[in-house]
Structure formats: C-alpha cells, structure tokens
Short mmCIF file of C-alpha atoms in Angstrom, two decimals:
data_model
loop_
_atom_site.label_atom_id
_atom_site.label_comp_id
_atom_site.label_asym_id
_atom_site.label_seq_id
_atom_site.Cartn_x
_atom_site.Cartn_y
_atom_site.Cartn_z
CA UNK A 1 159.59 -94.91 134.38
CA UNK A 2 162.71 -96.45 133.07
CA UNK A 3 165.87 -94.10 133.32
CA UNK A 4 166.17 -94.84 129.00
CA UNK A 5 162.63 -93.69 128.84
CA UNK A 6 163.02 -90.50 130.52
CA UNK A 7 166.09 -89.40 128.84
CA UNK A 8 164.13 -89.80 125.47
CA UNK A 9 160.81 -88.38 126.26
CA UNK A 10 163.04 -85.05 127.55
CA UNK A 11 165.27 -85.16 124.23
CA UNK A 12 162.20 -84.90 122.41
CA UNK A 13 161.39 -81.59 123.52
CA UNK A 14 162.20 -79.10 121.04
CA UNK A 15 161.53 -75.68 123.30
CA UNK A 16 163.69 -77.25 126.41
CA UNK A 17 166.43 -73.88 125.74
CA UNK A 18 170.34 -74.48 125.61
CA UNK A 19 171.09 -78.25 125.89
CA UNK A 20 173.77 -77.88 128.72
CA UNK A 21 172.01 -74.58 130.03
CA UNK A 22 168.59 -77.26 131.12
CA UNK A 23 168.95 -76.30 134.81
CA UNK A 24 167.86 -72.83 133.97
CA UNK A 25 164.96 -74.18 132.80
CA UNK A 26 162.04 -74.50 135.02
CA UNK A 27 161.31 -78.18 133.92
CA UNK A 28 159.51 -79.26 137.36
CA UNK A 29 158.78 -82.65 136.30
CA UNK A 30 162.01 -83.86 136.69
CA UNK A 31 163.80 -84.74 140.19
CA UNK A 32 167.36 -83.35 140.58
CA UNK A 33 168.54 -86.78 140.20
CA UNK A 34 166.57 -86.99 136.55
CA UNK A 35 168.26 -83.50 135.69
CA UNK A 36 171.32 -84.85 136.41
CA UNK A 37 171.03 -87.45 134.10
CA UNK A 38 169.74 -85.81 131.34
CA UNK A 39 172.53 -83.49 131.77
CA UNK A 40 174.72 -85.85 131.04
CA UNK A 41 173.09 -87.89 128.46
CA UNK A 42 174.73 -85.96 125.68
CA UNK A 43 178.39 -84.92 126.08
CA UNK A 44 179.78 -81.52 125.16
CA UNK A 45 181.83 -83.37 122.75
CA UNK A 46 179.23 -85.26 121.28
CA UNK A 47 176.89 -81.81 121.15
CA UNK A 48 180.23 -79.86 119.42
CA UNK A 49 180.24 -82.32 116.91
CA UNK A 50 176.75 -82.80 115.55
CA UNK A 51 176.32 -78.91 115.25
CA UNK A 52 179.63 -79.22 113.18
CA UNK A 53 178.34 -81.71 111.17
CA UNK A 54 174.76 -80.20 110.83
CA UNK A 55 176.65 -77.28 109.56
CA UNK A 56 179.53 -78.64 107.50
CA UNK A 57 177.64 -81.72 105.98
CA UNK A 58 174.42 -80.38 105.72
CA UNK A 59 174.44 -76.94 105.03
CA UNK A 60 172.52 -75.79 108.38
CA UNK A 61 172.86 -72.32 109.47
CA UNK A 62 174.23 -71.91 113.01
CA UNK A 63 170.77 -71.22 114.76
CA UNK A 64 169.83 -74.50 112.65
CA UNK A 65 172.07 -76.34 113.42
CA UNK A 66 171.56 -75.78 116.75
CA UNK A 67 167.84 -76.02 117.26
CA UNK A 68 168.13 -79.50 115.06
CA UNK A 69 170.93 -80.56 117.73
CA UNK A 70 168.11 -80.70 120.47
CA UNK A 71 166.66 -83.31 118.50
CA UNK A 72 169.42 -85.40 117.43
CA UNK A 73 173.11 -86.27 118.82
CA UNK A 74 175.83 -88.84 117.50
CA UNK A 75 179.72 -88.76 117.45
CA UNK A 76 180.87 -90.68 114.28
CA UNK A 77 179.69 -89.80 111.00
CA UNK A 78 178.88 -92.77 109.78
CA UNK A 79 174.97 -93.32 109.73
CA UNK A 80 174.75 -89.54 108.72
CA UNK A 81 177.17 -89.86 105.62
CA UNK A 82 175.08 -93.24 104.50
CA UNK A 83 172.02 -91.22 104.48
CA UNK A 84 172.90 -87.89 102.94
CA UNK A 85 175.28 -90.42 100.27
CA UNK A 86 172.01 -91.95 99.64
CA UNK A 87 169.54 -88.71 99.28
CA UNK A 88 171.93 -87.64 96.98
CA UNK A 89 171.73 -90.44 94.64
CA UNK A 90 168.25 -90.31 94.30
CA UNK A 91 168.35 -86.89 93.06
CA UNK A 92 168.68 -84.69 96.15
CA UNK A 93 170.96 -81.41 96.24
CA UNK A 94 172.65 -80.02 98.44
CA UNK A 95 169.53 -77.08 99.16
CA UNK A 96 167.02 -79.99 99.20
CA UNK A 97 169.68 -81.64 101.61
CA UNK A 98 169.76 -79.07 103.95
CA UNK A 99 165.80 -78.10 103.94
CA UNK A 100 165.47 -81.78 104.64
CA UNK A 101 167.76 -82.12 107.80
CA UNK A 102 166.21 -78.51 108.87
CA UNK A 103 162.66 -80.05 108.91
CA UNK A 104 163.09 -83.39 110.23
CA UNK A 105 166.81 -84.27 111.66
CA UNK A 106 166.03 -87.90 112.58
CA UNK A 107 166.34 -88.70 109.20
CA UNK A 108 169.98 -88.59 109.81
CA UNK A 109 169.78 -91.73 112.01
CA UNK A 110 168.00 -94.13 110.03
CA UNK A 111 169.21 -97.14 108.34
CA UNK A 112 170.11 -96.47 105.20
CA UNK A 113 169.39 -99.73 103.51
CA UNK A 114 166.34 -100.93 105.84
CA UNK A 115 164.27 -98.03 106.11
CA UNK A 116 164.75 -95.30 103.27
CA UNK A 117 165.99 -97.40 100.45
CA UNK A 118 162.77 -99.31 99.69
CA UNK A 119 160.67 -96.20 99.51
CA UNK A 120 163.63 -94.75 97.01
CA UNK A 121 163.18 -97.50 95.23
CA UNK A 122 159.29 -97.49 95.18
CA UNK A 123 158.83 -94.16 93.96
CA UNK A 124 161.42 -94.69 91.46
CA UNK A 125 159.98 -97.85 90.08
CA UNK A 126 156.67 -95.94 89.87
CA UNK A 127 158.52 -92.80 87.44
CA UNK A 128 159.36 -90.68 90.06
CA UNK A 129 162.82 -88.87 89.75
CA UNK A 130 165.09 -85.73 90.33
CA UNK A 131 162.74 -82.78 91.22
CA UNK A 132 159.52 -84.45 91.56
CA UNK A 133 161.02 -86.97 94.14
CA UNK A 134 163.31 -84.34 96.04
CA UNK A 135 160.15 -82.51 96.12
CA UNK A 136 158.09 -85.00 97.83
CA UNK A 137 161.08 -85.40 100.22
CA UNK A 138 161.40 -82.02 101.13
CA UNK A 139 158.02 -80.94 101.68
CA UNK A 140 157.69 -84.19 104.57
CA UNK A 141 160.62 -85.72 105.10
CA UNK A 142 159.15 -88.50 107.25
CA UNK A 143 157.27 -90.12 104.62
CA UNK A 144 160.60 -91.68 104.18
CA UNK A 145 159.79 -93.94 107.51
CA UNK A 146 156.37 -94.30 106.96
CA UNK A 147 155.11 -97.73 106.13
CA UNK A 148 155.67 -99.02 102.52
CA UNK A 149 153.14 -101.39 102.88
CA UNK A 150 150.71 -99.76 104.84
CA UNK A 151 151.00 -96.35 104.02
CA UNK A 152 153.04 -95.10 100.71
CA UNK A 153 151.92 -97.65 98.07
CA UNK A 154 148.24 -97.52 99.35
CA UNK A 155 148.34 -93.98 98.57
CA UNK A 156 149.49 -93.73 95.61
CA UNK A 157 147.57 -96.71 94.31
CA UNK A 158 144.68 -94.38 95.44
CA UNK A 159 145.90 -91.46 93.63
CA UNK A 160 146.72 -93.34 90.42
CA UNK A 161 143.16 -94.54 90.67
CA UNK A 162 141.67 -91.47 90.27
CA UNK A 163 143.31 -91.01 86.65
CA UNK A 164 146.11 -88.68 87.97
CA UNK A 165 149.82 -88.66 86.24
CA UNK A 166 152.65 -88.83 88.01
CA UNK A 167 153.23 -84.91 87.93
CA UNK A 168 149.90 -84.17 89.99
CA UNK A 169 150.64 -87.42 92.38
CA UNK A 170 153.71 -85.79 93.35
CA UNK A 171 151.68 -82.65 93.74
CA UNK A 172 149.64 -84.51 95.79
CA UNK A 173 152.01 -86.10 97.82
CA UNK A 174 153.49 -82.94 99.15
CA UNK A 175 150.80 -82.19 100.64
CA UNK A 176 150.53 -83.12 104.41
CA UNK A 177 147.16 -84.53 104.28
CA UNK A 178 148.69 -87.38 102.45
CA UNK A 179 151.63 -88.14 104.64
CA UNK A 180 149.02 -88.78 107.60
CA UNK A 181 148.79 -92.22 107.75
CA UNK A 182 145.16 -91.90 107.27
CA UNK A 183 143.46 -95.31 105.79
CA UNK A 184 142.48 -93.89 102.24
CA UNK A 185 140.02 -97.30 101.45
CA UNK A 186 138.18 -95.98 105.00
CA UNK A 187 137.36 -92.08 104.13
CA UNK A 188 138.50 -91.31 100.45
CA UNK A 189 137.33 -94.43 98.30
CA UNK A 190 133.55 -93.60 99.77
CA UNK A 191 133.73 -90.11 99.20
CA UNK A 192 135.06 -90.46 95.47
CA UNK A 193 131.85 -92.95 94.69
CA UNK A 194 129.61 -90.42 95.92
CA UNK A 195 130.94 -87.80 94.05
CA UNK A 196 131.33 -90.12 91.05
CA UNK A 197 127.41 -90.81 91.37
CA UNK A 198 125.77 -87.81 91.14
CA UNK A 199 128.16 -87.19 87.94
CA UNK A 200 131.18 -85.01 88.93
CA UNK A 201 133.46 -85.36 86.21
CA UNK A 202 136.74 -87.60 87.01
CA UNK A 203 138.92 -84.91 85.48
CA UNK A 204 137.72 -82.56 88.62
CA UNK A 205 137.65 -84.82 91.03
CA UNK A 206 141.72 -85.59 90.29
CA UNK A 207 142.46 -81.63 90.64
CA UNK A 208 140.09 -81.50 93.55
CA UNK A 209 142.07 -84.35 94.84
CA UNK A 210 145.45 -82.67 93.95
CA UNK A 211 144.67 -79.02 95.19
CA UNK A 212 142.29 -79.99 98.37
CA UNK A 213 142.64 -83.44 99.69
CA UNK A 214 141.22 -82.94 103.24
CA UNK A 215 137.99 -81.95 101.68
CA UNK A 216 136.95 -85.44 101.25
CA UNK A 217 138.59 -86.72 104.68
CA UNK A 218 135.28 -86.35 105.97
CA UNK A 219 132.98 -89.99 107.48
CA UNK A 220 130.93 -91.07 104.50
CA UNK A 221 128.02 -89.87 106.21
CA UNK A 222 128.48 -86.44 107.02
CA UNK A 223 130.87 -86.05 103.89
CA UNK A 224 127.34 -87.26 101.89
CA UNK A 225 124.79 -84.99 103.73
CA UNK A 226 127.60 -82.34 102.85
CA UNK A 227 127.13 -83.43 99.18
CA UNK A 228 123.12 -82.64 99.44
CA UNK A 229 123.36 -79.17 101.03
CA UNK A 230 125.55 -77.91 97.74
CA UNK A 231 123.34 -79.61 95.36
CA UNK A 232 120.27 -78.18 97.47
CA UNK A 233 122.11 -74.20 97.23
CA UNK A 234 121.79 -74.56 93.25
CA UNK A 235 125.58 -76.00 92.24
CA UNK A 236 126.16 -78.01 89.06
CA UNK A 237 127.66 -81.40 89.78
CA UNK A 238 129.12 -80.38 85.99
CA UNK A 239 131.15 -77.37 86.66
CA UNK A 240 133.99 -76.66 89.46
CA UNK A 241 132.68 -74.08 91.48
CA UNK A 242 130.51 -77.56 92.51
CA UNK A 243 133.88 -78.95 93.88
CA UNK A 244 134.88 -75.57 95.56
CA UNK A 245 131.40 -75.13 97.58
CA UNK A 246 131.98 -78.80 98.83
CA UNK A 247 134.87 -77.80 99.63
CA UNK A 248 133.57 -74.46 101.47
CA UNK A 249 130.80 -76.63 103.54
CA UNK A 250 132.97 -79.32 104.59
CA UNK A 251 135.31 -76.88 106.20
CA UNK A 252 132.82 -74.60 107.38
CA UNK A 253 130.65 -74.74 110.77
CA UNK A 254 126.95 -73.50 110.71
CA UNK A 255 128.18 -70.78 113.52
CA UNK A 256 131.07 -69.09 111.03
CA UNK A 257 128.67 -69.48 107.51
CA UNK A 258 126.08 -67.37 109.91
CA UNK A 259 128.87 -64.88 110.80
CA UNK A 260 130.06 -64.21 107.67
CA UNK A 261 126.43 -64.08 105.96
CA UNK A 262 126.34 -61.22 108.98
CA UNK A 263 129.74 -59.35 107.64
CA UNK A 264 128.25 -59.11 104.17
CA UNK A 265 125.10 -58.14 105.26
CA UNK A 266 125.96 -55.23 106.78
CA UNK A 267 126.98 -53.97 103.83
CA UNK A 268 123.39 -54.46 102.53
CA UNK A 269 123.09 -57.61 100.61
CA UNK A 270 120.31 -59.76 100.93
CA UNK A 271 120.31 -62.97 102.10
CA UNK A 272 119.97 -64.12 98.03
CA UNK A 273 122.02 -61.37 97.09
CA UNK A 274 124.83 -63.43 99.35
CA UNK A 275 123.56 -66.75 98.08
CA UNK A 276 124.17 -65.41 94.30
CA UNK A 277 127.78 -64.49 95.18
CA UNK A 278 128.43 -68.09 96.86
CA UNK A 279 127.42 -69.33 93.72
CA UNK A 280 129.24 -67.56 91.52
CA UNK A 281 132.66 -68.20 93.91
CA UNK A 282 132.09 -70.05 96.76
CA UNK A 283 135.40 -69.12 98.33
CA UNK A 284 134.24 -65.59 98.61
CA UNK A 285 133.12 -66.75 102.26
CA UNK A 286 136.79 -67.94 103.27
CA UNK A 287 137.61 -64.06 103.08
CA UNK A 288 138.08 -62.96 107.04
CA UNK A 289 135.87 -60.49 108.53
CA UNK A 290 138.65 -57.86 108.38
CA UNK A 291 139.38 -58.71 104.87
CA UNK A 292 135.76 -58.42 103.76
CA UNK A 293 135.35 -55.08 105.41
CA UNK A 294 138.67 -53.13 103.83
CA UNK A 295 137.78 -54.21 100.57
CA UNK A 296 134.04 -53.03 100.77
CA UNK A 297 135.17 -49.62 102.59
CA UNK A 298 137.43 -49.13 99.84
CA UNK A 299 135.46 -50.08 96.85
CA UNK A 300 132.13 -48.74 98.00
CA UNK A 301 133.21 -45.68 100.32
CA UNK A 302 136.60 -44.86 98.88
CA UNK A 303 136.32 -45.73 94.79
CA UNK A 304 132.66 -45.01 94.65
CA UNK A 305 131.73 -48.87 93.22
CA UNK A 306 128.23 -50.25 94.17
CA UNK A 307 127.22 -53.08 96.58
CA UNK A 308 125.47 -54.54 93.59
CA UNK A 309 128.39 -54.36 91.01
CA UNK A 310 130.69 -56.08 93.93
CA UNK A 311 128.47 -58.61 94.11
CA UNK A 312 129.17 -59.42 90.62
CA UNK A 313 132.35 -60.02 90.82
CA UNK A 314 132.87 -61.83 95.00
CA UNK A 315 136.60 -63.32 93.65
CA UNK A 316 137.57 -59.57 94.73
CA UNK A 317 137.59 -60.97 98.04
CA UNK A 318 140.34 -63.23 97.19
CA UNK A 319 142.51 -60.62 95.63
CA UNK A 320 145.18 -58.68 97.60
CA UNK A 321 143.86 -55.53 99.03
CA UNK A 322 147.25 -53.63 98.81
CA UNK A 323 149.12 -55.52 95.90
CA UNK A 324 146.17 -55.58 93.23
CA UNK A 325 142.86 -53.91 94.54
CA UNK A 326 144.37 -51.06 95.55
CA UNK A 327 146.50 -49.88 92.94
CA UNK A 328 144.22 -51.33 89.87
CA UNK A 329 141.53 -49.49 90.98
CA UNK A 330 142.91 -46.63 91.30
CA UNK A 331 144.21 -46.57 87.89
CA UNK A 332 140.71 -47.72 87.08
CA UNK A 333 139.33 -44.94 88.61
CA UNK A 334 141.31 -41.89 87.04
CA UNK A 335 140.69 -43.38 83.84
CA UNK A 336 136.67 -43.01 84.45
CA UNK A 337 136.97 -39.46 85.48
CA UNK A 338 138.98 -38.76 82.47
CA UNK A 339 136.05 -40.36 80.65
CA UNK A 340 138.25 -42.90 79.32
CA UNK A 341 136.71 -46.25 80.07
CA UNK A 342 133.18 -46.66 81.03
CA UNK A 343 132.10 -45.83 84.21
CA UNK A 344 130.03 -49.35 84.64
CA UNK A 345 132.80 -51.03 83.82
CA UNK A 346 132.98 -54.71 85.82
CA UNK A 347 135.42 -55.51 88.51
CA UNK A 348 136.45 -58.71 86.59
CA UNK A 349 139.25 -56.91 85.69
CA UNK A 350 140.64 -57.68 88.67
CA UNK A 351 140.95 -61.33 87.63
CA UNK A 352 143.59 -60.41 84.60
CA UNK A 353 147.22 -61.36 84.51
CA UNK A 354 149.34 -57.86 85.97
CA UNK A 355 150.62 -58.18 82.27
CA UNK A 356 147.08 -57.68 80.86
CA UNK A 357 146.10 -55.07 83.09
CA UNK A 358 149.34 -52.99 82.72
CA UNK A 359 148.52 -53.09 78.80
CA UNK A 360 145.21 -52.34 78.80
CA UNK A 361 144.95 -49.84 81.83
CA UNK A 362 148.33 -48.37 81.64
CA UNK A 363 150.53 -48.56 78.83
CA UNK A 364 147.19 -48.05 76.33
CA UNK A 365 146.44 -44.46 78.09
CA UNK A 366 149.68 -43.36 79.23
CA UNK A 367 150.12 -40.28 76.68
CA UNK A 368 146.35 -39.71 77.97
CA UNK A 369 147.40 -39.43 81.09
CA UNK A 370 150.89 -39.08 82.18
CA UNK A 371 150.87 -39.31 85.58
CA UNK A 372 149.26 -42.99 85.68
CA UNK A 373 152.13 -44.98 85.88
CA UNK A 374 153.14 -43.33 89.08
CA UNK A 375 149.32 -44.26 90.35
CA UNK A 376 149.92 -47.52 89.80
CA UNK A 377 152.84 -47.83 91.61
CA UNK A 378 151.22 -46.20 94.43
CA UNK A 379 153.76 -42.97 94.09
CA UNK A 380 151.06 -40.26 93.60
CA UNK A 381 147.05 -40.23 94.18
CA UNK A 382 143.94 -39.30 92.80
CA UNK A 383 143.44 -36.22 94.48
CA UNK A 384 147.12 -34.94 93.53
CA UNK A 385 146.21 -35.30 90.25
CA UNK A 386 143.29 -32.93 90.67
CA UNK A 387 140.32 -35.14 89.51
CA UNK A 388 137.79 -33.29 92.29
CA UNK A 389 134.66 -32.38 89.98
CA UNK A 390 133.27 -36.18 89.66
CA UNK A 391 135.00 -37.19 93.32
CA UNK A 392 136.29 -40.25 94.14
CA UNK A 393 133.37 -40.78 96.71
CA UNK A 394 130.00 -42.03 95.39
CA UNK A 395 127.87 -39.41 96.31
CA UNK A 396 129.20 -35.84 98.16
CA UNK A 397 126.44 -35.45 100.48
CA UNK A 398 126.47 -39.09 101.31
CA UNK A 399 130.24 -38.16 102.46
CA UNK A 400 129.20 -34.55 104.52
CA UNK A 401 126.55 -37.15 106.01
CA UNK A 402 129.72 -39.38 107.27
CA UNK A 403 131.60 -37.10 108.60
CA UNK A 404 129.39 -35.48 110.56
CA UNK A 405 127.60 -38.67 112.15
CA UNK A 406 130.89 -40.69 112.40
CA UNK A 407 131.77 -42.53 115.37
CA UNK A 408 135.64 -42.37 115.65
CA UNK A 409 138.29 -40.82 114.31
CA UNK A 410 141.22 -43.38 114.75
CA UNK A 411 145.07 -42.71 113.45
CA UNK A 412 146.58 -45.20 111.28
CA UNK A 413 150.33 -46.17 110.75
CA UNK A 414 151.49 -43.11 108.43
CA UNK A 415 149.45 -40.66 110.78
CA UNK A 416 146.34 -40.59 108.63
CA UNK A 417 143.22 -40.10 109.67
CA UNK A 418 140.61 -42.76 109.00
CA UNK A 419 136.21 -41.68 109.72
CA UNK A 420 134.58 -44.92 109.76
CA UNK A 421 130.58 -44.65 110.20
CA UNK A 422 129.92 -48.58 111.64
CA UNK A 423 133.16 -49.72 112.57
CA UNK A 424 136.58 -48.76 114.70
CA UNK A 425 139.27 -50.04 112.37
CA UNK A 426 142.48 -48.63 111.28
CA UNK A 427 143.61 -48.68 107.29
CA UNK A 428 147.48 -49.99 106.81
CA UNK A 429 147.98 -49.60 102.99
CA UNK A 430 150.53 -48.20 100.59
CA UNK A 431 151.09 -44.34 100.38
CA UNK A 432 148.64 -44.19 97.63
CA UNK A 433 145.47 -44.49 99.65
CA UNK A 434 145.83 -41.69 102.03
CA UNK A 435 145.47 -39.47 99.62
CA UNK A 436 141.94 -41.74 98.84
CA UNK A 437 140.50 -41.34 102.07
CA UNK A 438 138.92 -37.87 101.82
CA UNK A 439 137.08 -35.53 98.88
CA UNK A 440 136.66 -31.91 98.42
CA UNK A 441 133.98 -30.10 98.10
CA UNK A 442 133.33 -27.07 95.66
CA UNK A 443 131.44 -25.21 98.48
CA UNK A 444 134.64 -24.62 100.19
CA UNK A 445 134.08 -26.68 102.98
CA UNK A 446 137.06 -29.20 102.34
CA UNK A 447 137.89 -32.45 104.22
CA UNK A 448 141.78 -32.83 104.25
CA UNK A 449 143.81 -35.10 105.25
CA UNK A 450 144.93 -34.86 108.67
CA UNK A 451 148.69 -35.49 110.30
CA UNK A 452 148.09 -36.73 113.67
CA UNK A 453 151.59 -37.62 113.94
#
C-alpha cells in the first residue's frame, strides 16, 4: 500500500475525531510510522485556513466548518474562489452556497472549467435556471461530477420521455434515486412499457415517476410479476391508487405484508375487511405497528369510533396522531355530544385542509360552544367540559370490563396513567388527551385520572 494511498483512504474518514488529536483515536490499522504520516499530511496552517475559509467564504458554521475540514484541506484560495465564482453565476446564493459545501466539500476542489461547467451548461441549455437549478444542486451536490455522457443527459432524456416538463424533471432530479448512476435503458425503460401495456395512463406514470422513482428500479421480471399481484388484489390500471399499491408491493416483503395484516387484525378486521382498506389506500400498510395501534386505541377505545367506520376511511393512518387526529377529533367529538353534527359522521374529515376544518368544526359552532377553540388547541378536554352522560368511551360496561381485566397499568410522560387490555405501551400526546383516557360513571364508581408522578 502506497504511502499516497494510505494518507487518502484515512482522509476519507469522516468519524476519525480532531484532525491533529488522531493519536487519541484508537485507529489500530495503522503502524506508528503510518500515524505519523498522516499526522503530518495536513499542516496546522493549512487546517487554520480551510476552516477560515469554510467559514468566511462559504458561510459554514464553526462545527461545519470543521467536520467539512476532515474531508477537504488546501492553502490558497484559488480553486475554491473559481468554484463558488462559478455556482454563483449559475444562479446559486449564498444559503444554497453554503448547504452545498456543508453536504459535499469536494466540490470545492474541482476544476472549474473541466468538470462543473459542462453540466452548468447542460442543464441550462435544457431551460433549467435560478431556483430549479440551485435546487438540483443542493439537494446532491455530486451530480455536478457525475458523467455528462453517461449519466446526466441519459437521465433526463429518460425523464423528458415520459412527457414530464422541466418543473417535475427538476423535481425529479432531486431526488437521490436519480443521482445513482443507475443505467435507466436497463431497469426503468422496461418497467415504463409494462406499465404502458396494461394501460396506465402516461400522465400517472410521470407523477409516479416524479414522486417515487425507486418503485420501478426493480429487474423487469420481478418488477412484472409485481405488476400481476396488484392487478390480481382488484386495482384499476385507470386510477392512482393502481400506481400507489405497486408501489406498496415492490417495497414490501411477504414477511412485513403478513405482519401488518396481523396488527390490523387484532383489532378485528377480516382478512377482506383489510383487503378493502388496501384498496381504498394502499399506503395504509406503510403505517408502523406503533402507529397503527395509537390511532386505533384512540379512535376505537378513547373517541368511541367503530372498527368498521375506520375501515372506511385507512388514510387516517397517514395522518398525524398528535397534530390532526388528536385534536380534530376531539372537536369532532364534543360537537356529537352536543348533538351538533351527526354521530355517523365519516372520518374523511380528516382529509380537509386545517382551513376547512377550522371553518366548519370550529368557527361555525363556536357561540354553540365556547369552549371549543381551546379543545382544539389541546388547552382543555372533553371531560372538563362536562360532556359525561353520552361518554367519550363506546360502551360503559365495555370500559368497567377493561379495567378490571387489564394487564398493566404503565405511567406515561406527564404522569398519566394509561390501562391497556392487549398491549404494554405508553401514550406521549398533547395535554389534551389525558383528560381522554378515562370516563365516569353515574353509579359513582368513577375512574380518574391518576398522578403517578
């Protein structure tokens, strides 16, 4: 091994520590006579002035500057100034400047006129400019050294042959999948014709293209017998939830689709009961276990909503348990004891803009009820209000029956605690849904809240 070698193969480590503190580092590899060398490979001078530079020139933060330092060393400006001169002519600013030395400092070293002008010029020639090409910079840098030939004007000749514009290219194109290197003519061009065969509109396969790129990274052959098993489960080749179920069996193995039939079932759906919810969002089964379980406990055992109605509505599973499941149905929820909206009414209303739902739910019953605006913002809950007689649990006995056959009683962050009949888990939410947990009982024989702290 060549003394040259050696000295870059150790620069290249990012997680080496302090570059003149090395000999702390347990790096047994190395021979004291390596260490040595290493050591001195980079001056203190030369290692002063690049984390000036970094800093001055480029807008890095100290710890930045540093931790890009390991990666790169020089003691004239020269090269650097060319580059960022450059970068900056094509549109960069000084942010996109220094998010682009932060992510990949090499840059700084490359020849200006060689090896990033004639992708500049490329993506200029092609109508990229200003945002959309500091964009594509910024979100992977190195595409800047990739092959022009090989690698940047076969993929977006790929792209462009899909009927995208230019403004979901670039979307593309910050995407990492692109920036792989990955032969496009060997995986993607296959994939497309299949897709194009059995009639999947172009217009989806450009935003499936756009939004999920990996998807069709897959060998023509297992990518096609993918193709079968979502036709086979009942999808339209027509419609986009075709695109998202390839999407769901392509990245799926048969061990985690059998786990996460198991998370739902235990809940009580049926096997088509799960199959029907796949269909209606496929990404329902991209939800973790956890995540599936806190939003059923809530909804069914906490709000009082159905199995059945859920499964109406599976994009719940996508939604944010403490930004927008929470708090929307607890509004939801006051206003169906109050009689106010119906008590059927679908969880699709989870799928409105937080404009929307704050005008219909909020601002339309506000004089009705006073204190909702505080519920929404998680300041005050149900119970406080004094909504008991229709409870916010879905049947009182079925509650007595809990807590007397439950399992554990486990204390959360705020000191809460949490019965759970199946399953140990512990409830981190907003102040709002500690006051959800429990209901009272007209015979006297009230479950409270409990401070364990």
């Amino acid at each position: 091994m060549s003394t040259s070698f050696l000295c870059r193969r150790v620069v290249s480590l990012t997680n080496v520590g302090q570059m003149f503190e090395i000999s702390r580092t347990p790096v047994h590899f190395l021979q004291n006579s390596q260490l040595l060398m290493f050591r001195s490979f980079f001056s203190p001078k030369q290692h002063s002035f690049t984390v000036s530079y970094l800093m001055n020139s480029c807008g890095l933060s100290p710890e930045s500057a540093l931790s890009a330092s390991r990666k790169i060393q020089f003691e004239t400006p020269e090269r650097a100034d060319s580059v960022l001169a450059l970068l900056r002519n094509y549109g960069c600013t000084n942010t996109h400047i220094s998010k682009i030395v932060s992510k990949y400092p090499l840059l700084l070293t490359a020849n200006p006129e060689k090896t990033l002008l004639p992708k500049l010029e490329f993506f200029r020639s092609v109508g990229f400019s200003g945002p959309d090409l500091a964009g594509i910079i910024v979100a992977k840098p190195s595409i800047l050294k990739r092959s022009l030939e090989n690698h940047v004007i076969p993929n977006y000749n790929f792209l462009k042959s899909v009927g995208m514009i230019n403004e979901n290219i670039a979307r593309a194109l910050r995407r990492t999948y692109w920036l792989t290197g990955q032969s496009v003519q060997n995986t993607n061009v296959p994939n497309i014709a299949t897709l194009k065969e059995i009639g999947v509109p172009m217009s989806n396969i450009s935003f499936f293209l756009t939004c999920h790129p990996s998807a069709v990274s897959q060998n023509k052959e297992k990518f096609s017998t993918n193709v079968k098993k979502v036709i086979e489960m009942g999808f339209d080749p027509l419609r986009v939830t075709f695109l998202k179920a390839v999407r769901l069996i392509c990245g799926m193995g048969e061990s985690m689709w059998e786990h996460k039939m198991e998370v739902y079932r235990r809940w009580g759906f049926t096997d088509d009961e799960i199959m029907l919810m796949i269909r209606l969002d496929p990404l329902c089964m991209t939800s973790s276990e956890r995540k599936i379980m806190s939003v059923m406990d809530f909804l069914v055992n906490k709000m009082g909503w159905e199995p059945a109605a859920i499964g109406r509505y599976p994009t719940v599973f996508l939604r944010s348990l403490e930004k927008k499941i929470i708090p929307w149905c607890s509004v939801v929820k006051v206003l169906q004891i109050k009689g106010l909206v119906k008590k059927d009414l679908s969880l699709s209303f989870l799928g409105s803009s937080k404009k929307n739902f704050f005008n219909r739910f909020v601002v339309k019953y506000e004089h009705d009820v006073p204190e909702l605006l505080n519920v929404y913002q998680g300041k005050i809950g149900i119970l406080e209000l004094g909504f008991i007689s229709e409870g916010i649990m879905r049947d009182e006995t079925v509650v007595v029956s809990q807590l007397n056959n439950s399992k554990s009683l486990m204390k959360n962050r705020q000191g809460i605690a949490s019965i759970w009949m199946e399953r140990t888990e512990v409830i981190q939410g907003p102040p709002f849904i500690q006051c959800s947990l429990f209901s009272s009982f007209s015979n006297g024989n009230c479950c409270k809240t409990l401070d364990l702290s």
